[in-house]
Amino acid sequence: MPIKKGRMKVKNKGRVLGIGLITAIVFLNMLSPGASRADDWYRQDEPGFFTLFDEAGQELTAMGREMLKNDEYISGDNKHYSVIRVDKRKRSAFAKYLGDIKLPEFEEIEDWSVETAAKGGGGGSVLLYCTHSDESYVPTDGQSSIPGKGGIFKVAGRLKNGLNKGGIDAILDQSGHEPHDAGAYRRSRQTAVNLIKKNMPVIAVFDVHRDAVPKSHYETTVNGKSMSKVRMVIGKRNQNRNANEELAHKIKAIADKEHPGLVKDIYIGQGEYNQELSPRSLLFEFGTHEISREAAEKAAETMSDVIVKAIKGGTIISKPKAQTPAPGEKTTKPPKGTKGKAFKVKPISQEQPKGAGKGILKFIIVAAAGLVVFILISKSRNEIADSFAGLFGKKRRD
Amino acid sequence: MSIGLTLLVVVGILFLFGIGHRVLDRMRLNDKAALLFMLAILIGSLIPDIPLGRRLSINVGGAVIPLILAGYVFSKAGTSWERTRTVLASVLSGVGVFIAGRILPHEPETMIVDPNYIYGIIAGIIAYLFGRSRRASFIAGILGVLLADIGQGIINSVQNIPSPVRLGGAGVVDAVVISGFLAVFLAEAVGEFREKIQGGTSKKDMTFHKGEFIKLADLDADKEREDEGEKQR
């Protein structure tokens, strides 16, 4: 009997240890101000968003997602930062300047009087879905969250229509992924996979969102038209990161020339955002919950023009900077007699993506590291020694 | 898609295939059976989902084949006590996954472990604690996610939220499959780690019975139960 009691004790120890481990994992994952608060994450009385500062204390940006150490940020003026410190209590992050990002350059052309129609790009579809299907715009939709029928679908719809007009086969899946909790990305993964499965070959996959920061961060005027800015978010934790970054850089380069002010910035966070499913996957933030949906829709339409050119190629016209609109004036035109520059953009099918090679290399390194850890855990010293002895022609021990 | 990007996708699939094959191998499926099941999961993932209701569907590769596999593994369970523990672990794993979905942060970057793997880890730990075997871990990993999805579907339906429930909808890359595989790896790693810490196998006072190491006391109890069953018949 005493032996049995002893055994029970050991057994219970294991369970207590395990329950402690689960609690620890859940607790560690919960150690964030954004835990399980879905759309009340941002609150007027208490700013739930994170603000990013440079080392000199100058504000760089704000984001309705948590910022973590080693996140990366590419500002509107192409400055590359890495987050070095996060103060969770104050919801502030501090970033180190790493240098300037070199966006793709396009060949300047002389004859730009007639804009050449985009022709290339090859076959394939651009797939759209909204992980946070409840996200809405308060001034237009009346609330920030409408489960299953968020205003975000209208913004994504406008993006889709714009892409279709530009000759791209864009497909929008309007599946809901409620509730807006930790499982939303797991559910939207199913939507993304179904979309990919039904619409092969795939050119790109876009997850359409809106941010949750004060509207001042997203208000802008592009070529004289008032609209919302657009942020691109890329996940660090997947093998497609480089391929995704390549597309994001190309989109930003085109937008900066033809629609300056449209692309707010690029944020490279720690999540996967289902971007490992297909190369050229991006997450877009069209405006914020405080901005009108019309402004976000306008941005989506303008962005569709940028994406069409990034995929199919064509000519982009960089106009001279418009003058600041006078009070009450809605649009402004560049001063008469001033000429802009024209550039030729290659279709995506004619590019040699460097990101894919890096992705494969990462995959192999991760797989090899995993294998080594597994062998170290599951094999004894003698077994490992025997395996290597066999490799070098030595006789194995019996 | 360019050759580079196609290669990237192919490498990803091969990676998953390798992991899956290794997991099935650890559950004592022979090479051919493991390969067949992995192929079935991959091909089944490409078949359109089977509709089960207005907002409910099931994927062949992501749920039907894993369920068949779970059923097969369950039928091979050594003792009736192991079966009971497996069922208990599966239910608890479902509850754990559901609760985790509700209380964990909703943005992936805020989580130390990505949402696609956290469920596998939770299911794996629960399964290991209550199932104490690779088989129980695998079954609980798979059923945990499926049960949590069904529970969420019921809640959505009651609240009239038009979000569909796609059981194993992402096929081979669905949390159902990932959780099943991850749970086995975890059981394996934890088991081996414990063994190393305690300086040798804990199976030295055990016996090999019906393809599984079980304690002598459990074997006696199992035999007694079998004898009683035969007597009643």
XYZ file of C-alpha atoms in Angstrom:
631
model
C 0.000 0.000 0.000
C 2.678 2.563 0.818
C 4.232 1.928 -2.641
C 0.886 2.597 -4.328
C 0.531 5.851 -2.394
C 3.987 6.857 -3.571
C 3.037 6.174 -7.180
C -0.117 8.231 -6.843
C 1.952 11.062 -5.539
C 4.233 10.954 -8.585
C 1.221 10.768 -10.903
C -0.387 13.783 -9.253
C 2.872 15.675 -9.453
C 2.834 15.153 -13.219
C -0.719 16.412 -13.521
C -0.093 19.413 -11.324
C 3.002 20.154 -13.423
C 1.019 19.838 -16.632
C -1.885 21.973 -15.455
C 0.682 24.517 -14.317
C 2.254 24.396 -17.785
C -1.091 25.000 -19.530
C -1.874 27.830 -17.130
C 1.579 29.292 -17.794
C 1.144 29.145 -21.593
C -2.327 30.674 -21.431
C -1.152 33.287 -18.933
C 1.914 34.184 -21.012
C -0.265 34.530 -24.068
C -2.660 36.671 -22.091
C 0.086 39.007 -20.927
C -1.095 41.670 -23.275
C -3.395 44.622 -22.907
C -5.221 43.414 -26.017
C -6.191 40.081 -24.576
C -9.712 39.023 -25.455
C -11.073 42.489 -25.824
C -11.805 42.346 -29.510
C -13.263 45.601 -30.666
C -13.317 47.371 -27.346
C -9.529 47.115 -27.547
C -9.496 50.776 -28.438
C -11.322 52.940 -25.948
C -11.708 56.707 -26.024
C -11.043 57.145 -22.307
C -7.973 54.973 -22.300
C -5.944 54.724 -25.485
C -5.599 51.009 -26.152
C -3.414 51.464 -29.206
C 0.356 51.405 -29.124
C 2.472 54.394 -30.070
C 5.906 53.971 -31.632
C 8.673 56.482 -30.950
C 12.168 56.790 -32.351
C 15.201 56.931 -30.068
C 14.923 60.702 -29.848
C 11.362 60.390 -28.552
C 9.725 61.561 -31.789
C 6.414 59.843 -32.495
C 6.612 57.606 -35.557
C 3.195 55.972 -35.689
C 0.362 54.357 -33.731
C -1.295 51.013 -34.247
C -4.336 49.189 -32.848
C -2.221 46.059 -32.432
C 0.330 45.320 -29.820
C 3.903 46.191 -30.677
C 6.610 43.763 -29.628
C 10.380 43.862 -29.410
C 12.034 43.087 -32.774
C 8.977 44.192 -34.758
C 10.026 46.214 -37.777
C 8.585 49.381 -39.187
C 9.007 51.096 -42.550
C 7.771 54.651 -42.376
C 6.031 56.556 -45.158
C 9.400 58.110 -46.090
C 11.006 54.653 -46.280
C 12.977 54.738 -43.063
C 13.503 51.305 -41.578
C 13.209 50.851 -37.793
C 13.404 47.933 -35.413
C 11.535 47.950 -32.094
C 14.099 47.726 -29.297
C 11.979 48.348 -26.223
C 8.301 48.139 -25.294
C 6.594 49.717 -22.299
C 3.371 47.730 -22.073
C 1.982 49.803 -19.235
C 2.279 53.026 -21.194
C 1.511 51.256 -24.462
C 4.601 52.720 -26.005
C 7.354 51.183 -28.094
C 10.753 52.577 -29.002
C 12.519 51.865 -32.254
C 16.053 52.072 -33.520
C 16.696 53.523 -36.979
C 18.347 50.898 -39.171
C 18.679 52.818 -42.432
C 16.675 53.684 -45.493
C 14.774 51.017 -47.425
C 15.461 50.929 -51.126
C 12.165 50.477 -52.926
C 12.156 49.050 -56.459
C 13.084 51.573 -59.115
C 11.238 51.856 -62.394
C 12.586 52.768 -65.779
C 11.800 56.369 -66.673
C 10.250 56.819 -70.099
C 10.124 59.893 -72.293
C 6.834 59.420 -74.104
C 4.284 59.441 -71.363
C 1.608 61.480 -73.033
C -0.458 58.359 -73.668
C -0.742 56.050 -70.702
C -0.129 52.519 -71.911
C -2.648 49.980 -70.819
C -1.434 47.264 -68.517
C -1.163 43.975 -70.355
C 1.093 41.542 -68.543
C 0.688 39.777 -65.254
C -0.156 36.332 -66.555
C -3.192 34.327 -65.507
C -4.355 33.884 -61.965
C -6.559 35.358 -59.310
C -6.238 37.850 -56.512
C -8.081 36.534 -53.477
C -9.666 38.728 -50.830
C -11.179 37.945 -47.448
C -11.719 39.704 -44.124
C -10.522 37.865 -40.997
C -12.215 40.394 -38.730
C -15.536 40.315 -40.520
C -17.183 42.532 -37.890
C -14.863 45.534 -38.348
C -16.880 48.633 -39.170
C -16.551 52.407 -39.434
C -18.369 54.325 -36.719
C -19.234 57.544 -38.664
C -20.892 55.540 -41.482
C -21.862 52.190 -40.000
C -22.911 53.546 -36.610
C -20.742 51.157 -34.616
C -17.249 49.736 -34.678
C -18.330 46.089 -34.745
C -21.190 44.412 -36.650
C -20.753 40.622 -36.325
C -20.683 38.859 -39.690
C -21.731 41.956 -41.635
C -19.042 44.554 -40.918
C -18.534 47.603 -43.110
C -15.121 46.159 -43.957
C -16.791 43.938 -46.583
C -17.900 47.045 -48.501
C -14.320 48.329 -48.493
C -13.034 44.937 -49.653
C -15.800 44.912 -52.284
C -14.601 48.244 -53.638
C -11.055 46.894 -53.838
C -12.314 43.823 -55.689
C -14.345 45.883 -58.183
C -11.337 48.097 -58.875
C -9.140 45.069 -59.519
C -11.782 43.535 -61.800
C -11.994 46.779 -63.769
C -8.239 46.664 -64.197
C -8.522 43.217 -65.773
C -7.609 41.139 -62.727
C -9.740 38.208 -61.687
C -10.350 39.275 -58.078
C -12.540 37.157 -55.816
C -13.905 38.284 -52.459
C -15.074 35.707 -49.921
C -17.584 37.275 -47.552
C -17.498 34.529 -44.913
C -17.753 35.656 -41.314
C -15.179 34.497 -38.777
C -16.926 35.427 -35.555
C -16.327 35.794 -32.734
C -13.532 38.385 -32.983
C -11.292 36.336 -30.693
C -8.081 34.318 -30.765
C -9.721 31.793 -33.085
C -10.595 34.323 -35.811
C -7.343 33.752 -37.741
C -7.781 29.990 -37.393
C -11.233 30.269 -38.948
C -10.155 32.707 -41.650
C -7.376 30.265 -42.504
C -10.113 27.904 -43.697
C -11.578 30.670 -45.859
C -8.165 31.475 -47.325
C -7.391 27.812 -48.076
C -10.796 27.322 -49.715
C -10.264 30.415 -51.840
C -6.809 29.219 -52.913
C -8.128 25.728 -53.637
C -10.940 26.963 -55.850
C -9.004 29.658 -57.693
C -5.625 28.267 -58.654
C -3.293 29.698 -59.903
C -3.110 32.470 -57.351
C -1.342 35.772 -57.890
C -1.839 37.213 -54.402
C -3.960 36.841 -51.259
C -5.120 39.915 -49.338
C -6.708 40.063 -45.888
C -8.636 43.338 -45.599
C -8.852 45.058 -42.186
C -9.228 48.454 -40.606
C -7.107 49.850 -37.793
C -8.246 51.038 -34.345
C -6.355 54.285 -33.723
C -7.567 57.908 -33.711
C -8.557 59.097 -37.178
C -5.816 61.716 -37.350
C -3.350 58.913 -38.098
C -5.204 57.896 -41.258
C -6.662 61.106 -42.679
C -5.038 62.157 -45.928
C -5.459 63.849 -49.264
C -4.209 61.972 -52.311
C -3.927 63.922 -55.571
C -6.385 66.392 -54.148
C -8.942 63.806 -53.051
C -9.719 63.233 -49.424
C -9.461 59.580 -48.401
C -7.959 57.283 -45.769
C -4.381 56.110 -45.718
C -3.537 52.425 -46.101
C -1.128 50.426 -43.985
C 0.356 47.099 -45.037
C 1.131 44.506 -42.359
C 3.506 41.607 -42.948
C 4.023 38.626 -40.650
C 7.569 37.766 -39.638
C 6.852 34.227 -38.539
C 6.565 32.550 -41.926
C 8.595 31.389 -44.871
C 6.861 33.747 -47.319
C 7.978 36.904 -45.529
C 10.497 37.917 -48.202
C 8.137 37.198 -51.090
C 5.424 39.207 -49.311
C 7.797 42.062 -48.599
C 8.802 42.237 -52.253
C 5.184 42.796 -53.268
C 4.598 45.324 -50.460
C 7.678 47.293 -51.538
C 6.543 47.325 -55.156
C 3.050 48.500 -54.163
C 4.533 51.247 -52.016
C 6.943 52.334 -54.749
C 4.104 52.667 -57.283
C 1.754 54.384 -54.826
C 4.455 56.818 -53.689
C 4.988 57.926 -57.287
C 1.441 58.026 -58.570
C -0.700 58.439 -55.455
C 1.641 59.994 -52.877
C 0.271 59.834 -49.355
C -1.900 56.759 -49.960
C 0.416 54.197 -48.357
C 0.906 55.151 -44.747
C 3.664 52.669 -43.923
C 4.560 48.992 -43.644
C 4.537 47.179 -40.306
C 6.335 43.860 -39.934
C 4.915 42.127 -36.870
C 5.467 38.815 -35.083
C 2.295 37.048 -36.253
C 1.748 34.742 -39.211
C -1.621 36.210 -40.263
C -2.074 33.104 -42.472
C 0.539 34.580 -44.796
C 2.418 31.290 -44.837
C -0.342 29.798 -46.998
C 0.691 31.498 -50.210
C 3.522 33.749 -51.319
C 2.430 37.364 -51.988
C 0.028 37.463 -49.058
C -0.566 40.843 -47.453
C -2.733 42.317 -44.739
C -4.163 45.776 -45.498
C -5.505 48.239 -42.941
C -7.891 50.632 -44.695
C -8.377 53.529 -42.323
C -9.549 53.276 -38.770
C -12.876 52.824 -36.989
C -13.140 56.624 -36.511
C -12.877 57.415 -40.203
C -15.843 57.378 -42.573
C -16.294 54.221 -44.596
C -16.490 56.332 -47.763
C -12.922 57.531 -47.147
C -11.766 53.929 -46.745
C -13.664 52.879 -49.879
C -12.015 55.661 -51.868
C -8.645 54.458 -50.625
C -9.555 50.908 -51.662
C -10.409 52.079 -55.180
C -7.149 54.009 -55.474
C -5.215 51.069 -54.070
C -6.805 48.768 -56.663
C -5.222 50.918 -59.388
C -1.834 50.573 -57.681
C -2.197 46.795 -57.316
C -3.274 46.385 -60.953
C -0.073 48.145 -62.038
C 2.046 46.172 -59.587
C 0.682 42.921 -61.015
C 0.080 43.634 -64.678
C 2.651 46.332 -65.174
C 2.043 49.538 -67.130
C 2.955 53.179 -67.027
C 2.817 55.254 -63.893
C 2.798 59.007 -63.928
C 4.425 60.869 -61.104
C 2.681 64.237 -61.043
C 4.163 67.353 -59.500
C 3.084 67.781 -55.919
C -0.314 69.418 -55.705
C -0.688 72.597 -53.782
C -2.248 72.482 -50.360
C -6.009 72.888 -50.793
C -7.476 76.164 -49.687
C -10.045 76.025 -46.885
C -13.328 74.817 -48.303
C -11.700 73.622 -51.525
C -12.061 69.917 -52.046
C -9.533 69.204 -54.779
C -6.463 70.878 -56.139
C -4.678 70.415 -59.431
C -0.985 70.641 -60.109
C 0.099 74.048 -61.361
C -0.505 74.413 -65.107
C 2.479 73.984 -67.379
C 4.369 71.742 -64.990
C 5.239 68.313 -66.248
C 5.584 65.149 -64.253
C 7.608 62.035 -64.938
C 6.536 58.733 -66.405
C 7.850 55.309 -65.441
C 7.418 51.866 -66.875
C 6.474 49.123 -64.421
C 7.239 45.519 -65.320
C 4.468 42.958 -64.847
C 4.912 40.638 -61.905
C 5.327 37.655 -64.264
C 8.523 39.167 -65.689
C 10.167 39.614 -62.324
C 12.594 37.240 -60.681
C 11.430 37.004 -57.060
C 14.396 36.824 -54.706
C 12.140 36.263 -51.715
C 11.262 32.683 -52.691
C 14.881 31.495 -52.435
C 15.255 33.024 -48.991
C 11.969 31.387 -47.947
C 13.151 27.919 -49.033
C 16.459 28.429 -47.207
C 14.605 29.465 -44.030
C 12.410 26.383 -44.317
C 15.421 24.085 -44.597
C 17.167 25.747 -41.622
C 14.034 25.483 -39.443
C 13.494 21.837 -40.461
C 17.141 20.986 -39.742
C 17.055 22.742 -36.355
C 13.818 20.935 -35.469
C 15.343 17.601 -36.453
C 18.455 18.184 -34.322
C 16.338 19.126 -31.270
C 14.119 16.092 -31.799
C 17.103 13.740 -32.106
C 18.712 15.222 -28.999
C 15.536 14.688 -27.001
C 14.561 11.287 -28.309
C 17.915 9.497 -28.671
C 20.468 8.523 -26.118
C 24.133 9.553 -26.369
C 25.108 6.049 -27.488
C 22.427 5.920 -30.176
C 23.585 9.263 -31.601
C 27.225 8.146 -31.475
C 26.284 4.911 -33.232
C 24.463 6.763 -36.007
C 27.538 8.911 -36.684
C 29.875 5.911 -36.393
C 27.875 4.240 -39.145
C 28.276 7.303 -41.337
C 32.069 7.212 -41.164
C 32.360 3.524 -41.830
C 33.049 2.420 -38.269
C 31.491 -0.737 -37.021
C 28.303 -0.183 -35.030
C 28.052 -1.515 -31.541
C 25.701 -4.427 -31.113
C 3.389 31.608 -60.323
C 7.144 31.691 -60.890
C 9.321 28.595 -60.415
C 10.756 30.022 -57.175
C 7.345 30.619 -55.619
C 6.074 27.237 -56.805
C 9.138 25.601 -55.228
C 8.427 27.473 -52.001
C 4.901 26.023 -51.886
C 6.160 22.521 -52.782
C 8.846 22.634 -50.052
C 6.134 23.669 -47.569
C 3.919 20.731 -48.531
C 6.843 18.262 -48.377
C 7.752 19.610 -44.938
C 4.232 18.928 -43.667
C 4.182 15.548 -45.374
C 7.413 14.569 -43.634
C 6.144 15.627 -40.217
C 2.849 13.814 -40.737
C 4.558 10.639 -41.854
C 6.877 10.720 -38.848
C 3.926 11.196 -36.446
C 1.973 8.288 -37.909
C 5.116 6.198 -37.751
C 5.396 6.957 -34.017
C 1.875 5.609 -33.589
C 3.080 2.271 -34.903
C 1.406 2.522 -38.285
C 3.557 0.748 -40.809
C 5.262 2.806 -43.515
C 2.719 1.956 -46.195
C -0.289 2.770 -43.990
C 1.283 6.043 -42.838
C 2.023 7.042 -46.431
C -1.499 6.126 -47.495
C -3.085 8.172 -44.713
C -0.871 11.170 -45.479
C -1.741 10.958 -49.170
C -5.424 10.666 -48.258
C -5.152 13.790 -46.077
C -3.398 15.715 -48.859
C -5.737 14.635 -51.647
C -8.773 14.963 -49.384
C -7.768 18.550 -48.680
C -8.202 19.372 -52.360
C -11.724 17.959 -52.578
C -14.508 20.515 -51.998
C -15.985 20.488 -48.480
C -18.998 18.248 -47.887
C -21.993 20.358 -46.788
C -23.668 19.081 -43.618
C -26.105 21.925 -43.112
C -26.798 25.562 -44.019
C -23.649 26.838 -42.342
C -21.907 23.590 -41.554
C -19.487 21.666 -43.749
C -16.688 19.147 -43.337
C -13.413 18.813 -45.213
C -12.275 15.335 -46.236
C -8.534 15.854 -45.663
C -8.890 18.170 -42.681
C -11.528 16.258 -40.712
C -12.944 13.070 -42.296
C -9.586 11.274 -42.778
C -8.221 12.456 -39.379
C -11.449 11.192 -37.784
C -11.086 7.815 -39.523
C -7.464 7.712 -38.383
C -8.515 8.642 -34.834
C -11.150 5.885 -34.934
C -8.572 3.369 -36.148
C -6.076 4.378 -33.493
C -8.846 4.312 -30.850
C -9.804 0.755 -31.863
C -6.185 -0.261 -31.293
C -6.169 1.116 -27.742
C -4.658 -1.507 -25.461
C -7.047 -1.458 -22.551
C -10.549 -0.241 -21.837
C -9.048 2.128 -19.285
C -6.958 3.692 -22.047
C -10.142 4.172 -24.093
C -11.898 5.857 -21.170
C -8.905 8.136 -20.626
C -8.822 9.000 -24.347
C -12.499 10.004 -24.387
C -12.012 12.075 -21.231
C -8.910 13.721 -22.673
C -10.754 14.537 -25.916
C -13.666 16.211 -24.132
C -11.340 18.148 -21.834
C -9.221 19.135 -24.807
C -12.341 20.473 -26.579
C -13.235 22.531 -23.518
C -9.625 23.731 -23.249
C -9.446 24.810 -26.901
C -12.806 26.608 -26.644
C -11.810 28.477 -23.491
C -8.375 29.302 -24.934
C -10.050 30.860 -27.974
C -12.068 33.065 -25.688
C -9.421 34.219 -23.257
C -6.298 34.471 -25.391
C -5.366 37.710 -27.157
C -7.135 38.100 -30.474
C -4.203 39.353 -32.548
C -1.567 36.761 -33.507
C 1.354 39.107 -32.878
C 0.341 39.442 -29.239
C 0.665 35.723 -28.706
C 3.937 34.033 -27.931
C 2.673 30.930 -29.682
C 0.781 31.430 -32.960
C -2.968 30.602 -32.863
C -2.413 27.716 -35.280
C -0.133 25.928 -32.836
C -1.470 27.015 -29.452
C -4.479 24.677 -29.791
C -2.225 21.751 -30.594
C -0.076 22.512 -27.570
C -3.079 22.880 -25.256
C -4.730 19.742 -26.631
C -1.396 17.945 -26.474
C -0.771 18.824 -22.824
C -4.321 17.928 -21.773
C -4.149 14.710 -23.776
C -0.792 13.776 -22.290
C -2.013 14.490 -18.757
C -5.169 12.472 -19.056
C -4.389 10.104 -21.877
C -0.720 9.400 -21.185
C -0.087 7.981 -24.654
C 0.680 9.109 -28.193
C -2.573 7.583 -29.371
C -4.661 9.452 -26.817
C -2.761 12.643 -27.612
C -3.456 12.289 -31.316
C -7.158 11.614 -30.818
C -7.580 14.396 -28.251
C -5.641 16.825 -30.470
C -7.999 16.173 -33.371
C -11.258 15.956 -31.448
C -10.394 18.932 -29.232
C -10.406 21.383 -32.134
C -13.417 19.777 -33.822
C -15.482 19.820 -30.606
C -14.546 23.441 -29.931
C -15.621 24.380 -33.487
C -18.933 22.571 -33.092
C -19.498 24.379 -29.772
C -18.763 27.740 -31.418
C -21.122 26.853 -34.273
C -23.945 26.193 -31.828
C -23.326 29.532 -30.079
C -23.222 31.392 -33.426
C -26.450 29.738 -34.492
C -28.190 30.687 -31.209
C -26.939 34.268 -31.508
C -27.885 34.342 -35.208
C -24.353 35.222 -36.317
C -23.958 34.207 -39.968
C -20.473 32.724 -39.646
C -20.021 29.268 -41.141
C -18.465 26.312 -39.337
C -16.056 24.465 -41.609
C -14.809 21.382 -39.797
C -11.179 20.941 -40.801
C -11.853 23.446 -43.582
C -8.189 24.274 -44.168
C -7.412 20.630 -44.938
C -3.865 19.514 -44.254
C -2.970 22.933 -42.795
C -6.047 23.134 -40.566
C -5.617 23.411 -36.799
C -7.311 19.976 -36.560
C -4.435 18.223 -38.346
C -1.734 20.464 -36.844
C -3.110 19.849 -33.331
C -3.200 16.088 -33.816
C 0.410 15.980 -35.038
C 1.674 18.501 -32.511
C 0.005 16.649 -29.644
C 1.867 13.443 -30.585
C 5.185 15.294 -30.827
C 4.534 16.880 -27.473
C 3.630 13.567 -25.834
C 6.766 12.085 -27.345
C 8.995 14.944 -26.249
C 7.532 15.174 -22.725
C 7.692 11.396 -22.311
C 11.311 11.209 -23.452
C 12.268 14.244 -21.379
C 10.730 12.751 -18.233
C 12.481 9.493 -18.947
C 15.836 11.267 -19.208
C 15.227 13.184 -15.992
C 14.302 10.082 -14.035
C 17.381 8.300 -15.470
C 15.829 5.532 -17.492
C 12.554 4.223 -18.683
C 9.646 4.022 -16.288
C 8.579 0.979 -18.264
C 11.063 -1.255 -16.511
C 8.292 -2.461 -14.197
C 5.817 -2.704 -17.060
C 4.885 -5.312 -19.600
C 4.243 -5.155 -23.328
C 0.637 -6.053 -23.952
C -1.416 -5.588 -27.146
C 1.181 -3.283 -28.681
C 1.449 -1.050 -25.651
C 3.487 -0.829 -22.438
C 1.142 -1.107 -19.489
C 1.613 -1.484 -15.754
C 1.399 -5.009 -14.409
C -1.457 -3.963 -12.102
C -3.387 -2.538 -15.090
C -2.767 -5.742 -17.032
C -4.190 -7.833 -14.200
C -7.210 -5.554 -13.902
C -7.746 -5.690 -17.658
C -7.493 -9.472 -17.690
C -9.944 -9.713 -14.794
C -12.401 -7.476 -16.677
C -12.001 -9.612 -19.813
C -12.545 -12.809 -17.803
C -15.678 -11.373 -16.220
C -16.946 -10.377 -19.646
C -16.378 -13.894 -20.953
C -18.088 -15.406 -17.929
C -21.133 -13.168 -18.427
C -21.288 -14.212 -22.069
